[in-house]
Amino acid sequence: MQNMLSTVHQDEEKKPKGFYTRMNRLLKVGVIERRNARYYLTSFGKIVLHAQHTIDSALLSYWKLRALDSFVATNGLPVEEFNKLTETLIEDKELRSIISQHKD
């Protein structure tokens, strides 16, 4: 049933009405603005887009992040060792920065 609903939803998105409905939602929440018959990201929209890219990167590194958490939980690593392990496992510099800032 879920597959059928997502297929119907995807077909609906390809139609012009679906496009304008989504664009209108983005306009209403302030992610985009319309100037001279063109759409542009607002400052808020740029932040939302950046956050989405960060989340996508984290999802791609999910199992590496889980492995890092597992290793830290069982071994109680010193900061230097934690940083080395993070550097080895996580390629994305922004994710490494977030992890090192919020180490408990």
XYZ file of N, CA and C in Angstrom:
312
model
N 0.832 -1.194 0.000
C 0.000 0.000 0.000
C 0.873 1.253 0.000
N 1.919 1.263 0.825
C 2.810 2.419 0.909
C 3.489 2.700 -0.428
N 3.921 1.629 -1.131
C 4.538 1.795 -2.440
C 3.582 2.447 -3.424
N 2.322 2.014 -3.384
C 1.339 2.562 -4.307
C 1.118 4.045 -4.012
N 1.055 4.403 -2.730
C 0.846 5.803 -2.360
C 2.036 6.659 -2.775
N 3.249 6.163 -2.587
C 4.412 6.955 -2.981
C 4.482 7.096 -4.491
N 4.070 6.077 -5.239
C 4.044 6.165 -6.696
C 3.025 7.203 -7.136
N 1.852 7.193 -6.529
C 0.827 8.188 -6.853
C 1.356 9.574 -6.512
N 1.995 9.716 -5.363
C 2.545 11.007 -4.935
C 3.624 11.478 -5.918
N 4.496 10.585 -6.372
C 5.545 10.949 -7.317
C 4.940 11.376 -8.641
N 3.903 10.683 -9.098
C 3.242 11.065 -10.345
C 2.620 12.447 -10.215
N 2.057 12.737 -9.056
C 1.427 14.024 -8.803
C 2.471 15.146 -8.824
N 3.680 14.872 -8.308
C 4.740 15.885 -8.271
C 5.210 16.285 -9.658
N 5.055 15.417 -10.641
C 5.518 15.695 -11.996
C 4.573 16.624 -12.740
N 3.364 16.773 -12.235
C 2.385 17.627 -12.887
C 2.627 19.076 -12.487
N 2.260 20.020 -13.350
C 2.471 21.438 -13.031
C 1.814 21.867 -11.724
N 0.639 21.334 -11.416
C -0.035 21.711 -10.178
C 0.829 21.353 -8.965
N 1.450 20.169 -8.994
C 2.320 19.759 -7.885
C 3.500 20.695 -7.727
N 4.074 21.125 -8.839
C 5.206 22.060 -8.797
C 4.788 23.367 -8.143
N 3.679 23.940 -8.595
C 3.239 25.225 -8.066
C 2.777 25.122 -6.619
N 2.224 23.981 -6.248
C 1.827 23.769 -4.852
C 3.059 23.772 -3.947
N 4.112 23.044 -4.362
C 5.341 23.009 -3.559
C 6.015 24.375 -3.513
N 6.056 25.062 -4.660
C 6.676 26.392 -4.686
C 5.910 27.354 -3.776
N 4.594 27.266 -3.779
C 3.784 28.129 -2.930
C 4.065 27.859 -1.455
N 4.236 26.582 -1.093
C 4.574 26.243 0.307
C 5.922 26.835 0.697
N 6.897 26.723 -0.204
C 8.225 27.267 0.078
C 8.172 28.784 0.207
N 7.354 29.438 -0.605
C 7.170 30.889 -0.503
C 6.560 31.260 0.851
N 5.524 30.523 1.243
C 4.816 30.831 2.485
C 5.705 30.707 3.722
N 6.584 29.712 3.743
C 7.437 29.527 4.921
C 8.710 30.355 4.848
N 8.926 31.032 3.730
C 10.051 31.956 3.637
C 11.356 31.346 3.179
N 11.316 30.175 2.562
C 12.532 29.532 2.071
C 12.962 30.155 0.744
N 11.971 30.553 -0.059
C 12.267 31.201 -1.340
C 11.474 32.494 -1.440
N 11.885 33.333 -2.392
C 11.132 34.537 -2.703
C 11.090 34.679 -4.226
N 10.136 35.435 -4.686
C 10.010 35.614 -6.134
C 10.328 37.062 -6.481
N 11.277 37.215 -7.394
C 11.654 38.544 -7.898
C 11.783 38.460 -9.412
N 11.189 39.399 -10.102
C 11.282 39.463 -11.556
C 10.949 38.123 -12.203
N 9.873 37.520 -11.772
C 9.380 36.253 -12.315
C 10.355 35.088 -12.142
N 11.288 35.211 -11.200
C 12.223 34.119 -10.898
C 12.199 33.856 -9.404
N 12.576 32.630 -9.033
C 12.616 32.242 -7.627
C 14.054 32.259 -7.128
N 14.233 32.760 -5.905
C 15.552 32.838 -5.286
C 15.465 32.326 -3.851
N 16.556 31.737 -3.391
C 16.627 31.347 -1.978
C 16.742 32.590 -1.122
N 16.023 32.609 -0.019
C 16.188 33.677 0.965
C 17.374 33.305 1.865
N 17.755 34.197 2.743
C 18.822 33.873 3.700
C 18.422 32.671 4.538
N 17.167 32.654 4.962
C 16.643 31.508 5.704
C 16.720 30.245 4.857
N 16.378 30.354 3.583
C 16.434 29.218 2.671
C 17.839 28.678 2.504
N 18.828 29.564 2.481
C 20.222 29.131 2.369
C 20.637 28.329 3.595
N 20.163 28.767 4.756
C 20.476 28.038 5.993
C 19.788 26.675 5.993
N 18.539 26.635 5.555
C 17.802 25.372 5.476
C 18.502 24.419 4.504
N 18.934 24.922 3.357
C 19.631 24.097 2.377
C 20.939 23.551 2.948
N 21.681 24.408 3.648
C 22.933 23.973 4.265
C 22.671 22.882 5.303
N 21.635 23.070 6.112
C 21.281 22.063 7.118
C 20.892 20.747 6.454
N 20.183 20.836 5.342
C 19.788 19.624 4.629
C 21.010 18.886 4.095
N 21.988 19.618 3.577
C 23.218 18.979 3.096
C 23.971 18.309 4.247
N 23.995 18.957 5.395
C 24.663 18.385 6.568
C 23.966 17.100 7.006
N 22.653 17.116 7.022
C 21.889 15.921 7.400
C 22.117 14.807 6.388
N 22.121 15.145 5.102
C 22.389 14.134 4.066
C 23.761 13.500 4.271
N 24.743 14.321 4.568
C 26.096 13.813 4.799
C 26.138 12.908 6.028
N 25.432 13.311 7.074
C 25.375 12.490 8.287
C 24.702 11.153 8.004
N 23.647 11.167 7.193
C 22.977 9.911 6.844
C 23.891 8.996 6.037
N 24.691 9.572 5.159
C 25.638 8.759 4.390
C 26.730 8.165 5.291
N 27.002 8.827 6.410
C 28.032 8.363 7.346
C 27.427 7.679 8.566
N 26.161 7.317 8.485
C 25.443 6.796 9.646
C 26.172 5.658 10.344
N 26.596 4.646 9.600
C 27.211 3.481 10.234
C 28.585 3.810 10.794
N 29.287 4.731 10.182
C 30.578 5.162 10.733
C 30.357 5.932 12.027
N 29.319 6.746 12.069
C 28.996 7.480 13.293
C 28.578 6.526 14.405
N 27.804 5.500 14.044
C 27.413 4.497 15.038
C 28.631 3.750 15.566
N 29.567 3.420 14.654
C 30.789 2.722 15.062
C 31.599 3.604 16.008
N 31.689 4.887 15.693
C 32.410 5.826 16.557
C 31.780 5.859 17.944
N 30.465 5.974 18.007
C 29.762 5.993 19.296
C 29.985 4.700 20.071
N 29.934 3.588 19.371
C 30.123 2.295 20.011
C 31.530 2.171 20.588
N 32.503 2.579 19.805
C 33.891 2.492 20.258
C 34.135 3.385 21.463
N 33.601 4.595 21.422
C 33.772 5.542 22.524
C 33.075 5.022 23.778
N 31.885 4.454 23.629
C 31.125 3.967 24.782
C 31.831 2.812 25.484
N 32.505 1.952 24.708
C 33.137 0.786 25.326
C 34.564 1.057 25.794
N 35.236 2.048 25.213
C 36.640 2.264 25.537
C 36.949 3.534 26.322
N 36.028 4.479 26.416
C 36.280 5.711 27.148
C 37.562 6.389 26.694
N 37.626 6.824 25.476
C 38.844 7.346 24.859
C 39.253 8.717 25.387
N 40.572 8.945 25.492
C 41.053 10.306 25.745
C 40.766 11.175 24.518
N 40.787 12.482 24.686
C 40.438 13.417 23.622
C 41.298 13.214 22.379
N 42.607 13.021 22.564
C 43.505 12.867 21.402
C 43.140 11.633 20.588
N 42.874 10.535 21.276
C 42.503 9.293 20.601
C 41.150 9.435 19.902
N 40.231 10.117 20.564
C 38.922 10.354 19.977
C 39.065 11.153 18.679
N 39.890 12.194 18.709
C 40.095 13.025 17.522
C 40.729 12.233 16.385
N 41.696 11.375 16.706
C 42.328 10.540 15.672
C 41.316 9.580 15.054
N 40.509 8.965 15.896
C 39.508 8.022 15.405
C 38.466 8.741 14.534
N 38.040 9.898 14.986
C 37.080 10.690 14.214
C 37.675 11.080 12.866
N 38.921 11.503 12.866
C 39.611 11.885 11.624
C 39.678 10.705 10.653
N 39.888 9.528 11.182
C 40.000 8.335 10.348
C 38.643 7.893 9.790
N 37.619 7.912 10.628
C 36.314 7.391 10.214
C 35.478 8.363 9.381
N 35.488 9.628 9.752
C 34.571 10.608 9.160
C 35.317 11.507 8.181
N 34.959 11.417 6.903
C 35.634 12.207 5.873
C 35.178 13.661 5.855
N 33.904 13.908 6.129
C 33.319 15.240 6.035
C 33.838 16.140 7.158
N 34.535 17.219 6.789
C 35.125 18.126 7.781
C 34.071 18.777 8.670
N 32.948 19.122 8.095
C 31.897 19.761 8.891
C 31.347 18.800 9.945
N 31.140 17.548 9.570
C 30.667 16.566 10.550
C 31.693 16.373 11.659
N 32.972 16.290 11.273
C 34.027 16.152 12.297
C 34.009 17.342 13.249
N 33.817 18.534 12.709
C 33.773 19.732 13.542
C 32.597 19.678 14.514
N 31.448 19.277 14.019
C 30.264 19.172 14.878
C 30.493 18.152 15.981
N 31.065 17.017 15.625
C 31.310 15.954 16.605
C 32.290 16.420 17.672
N 33.364 17.079 17.261
C 34.372 17.492 18.237
C 33.859 18.624 19.134
N 32.966 19.470 18.625
C 32.410 20.545 19.437
C 31.493 20.019 20.524
N 30.826 18.922 20.242
C 29.798 18.421 21.152
C 30.201 17.119 21.847
N 31.502 16.897 21.971
C 31.948 15.698 22.668
C 31.661 15.842 24.149
N 31.005 14.825 24.702
C 30.643 14.848 26.136
C 31.790 14.430 27.009
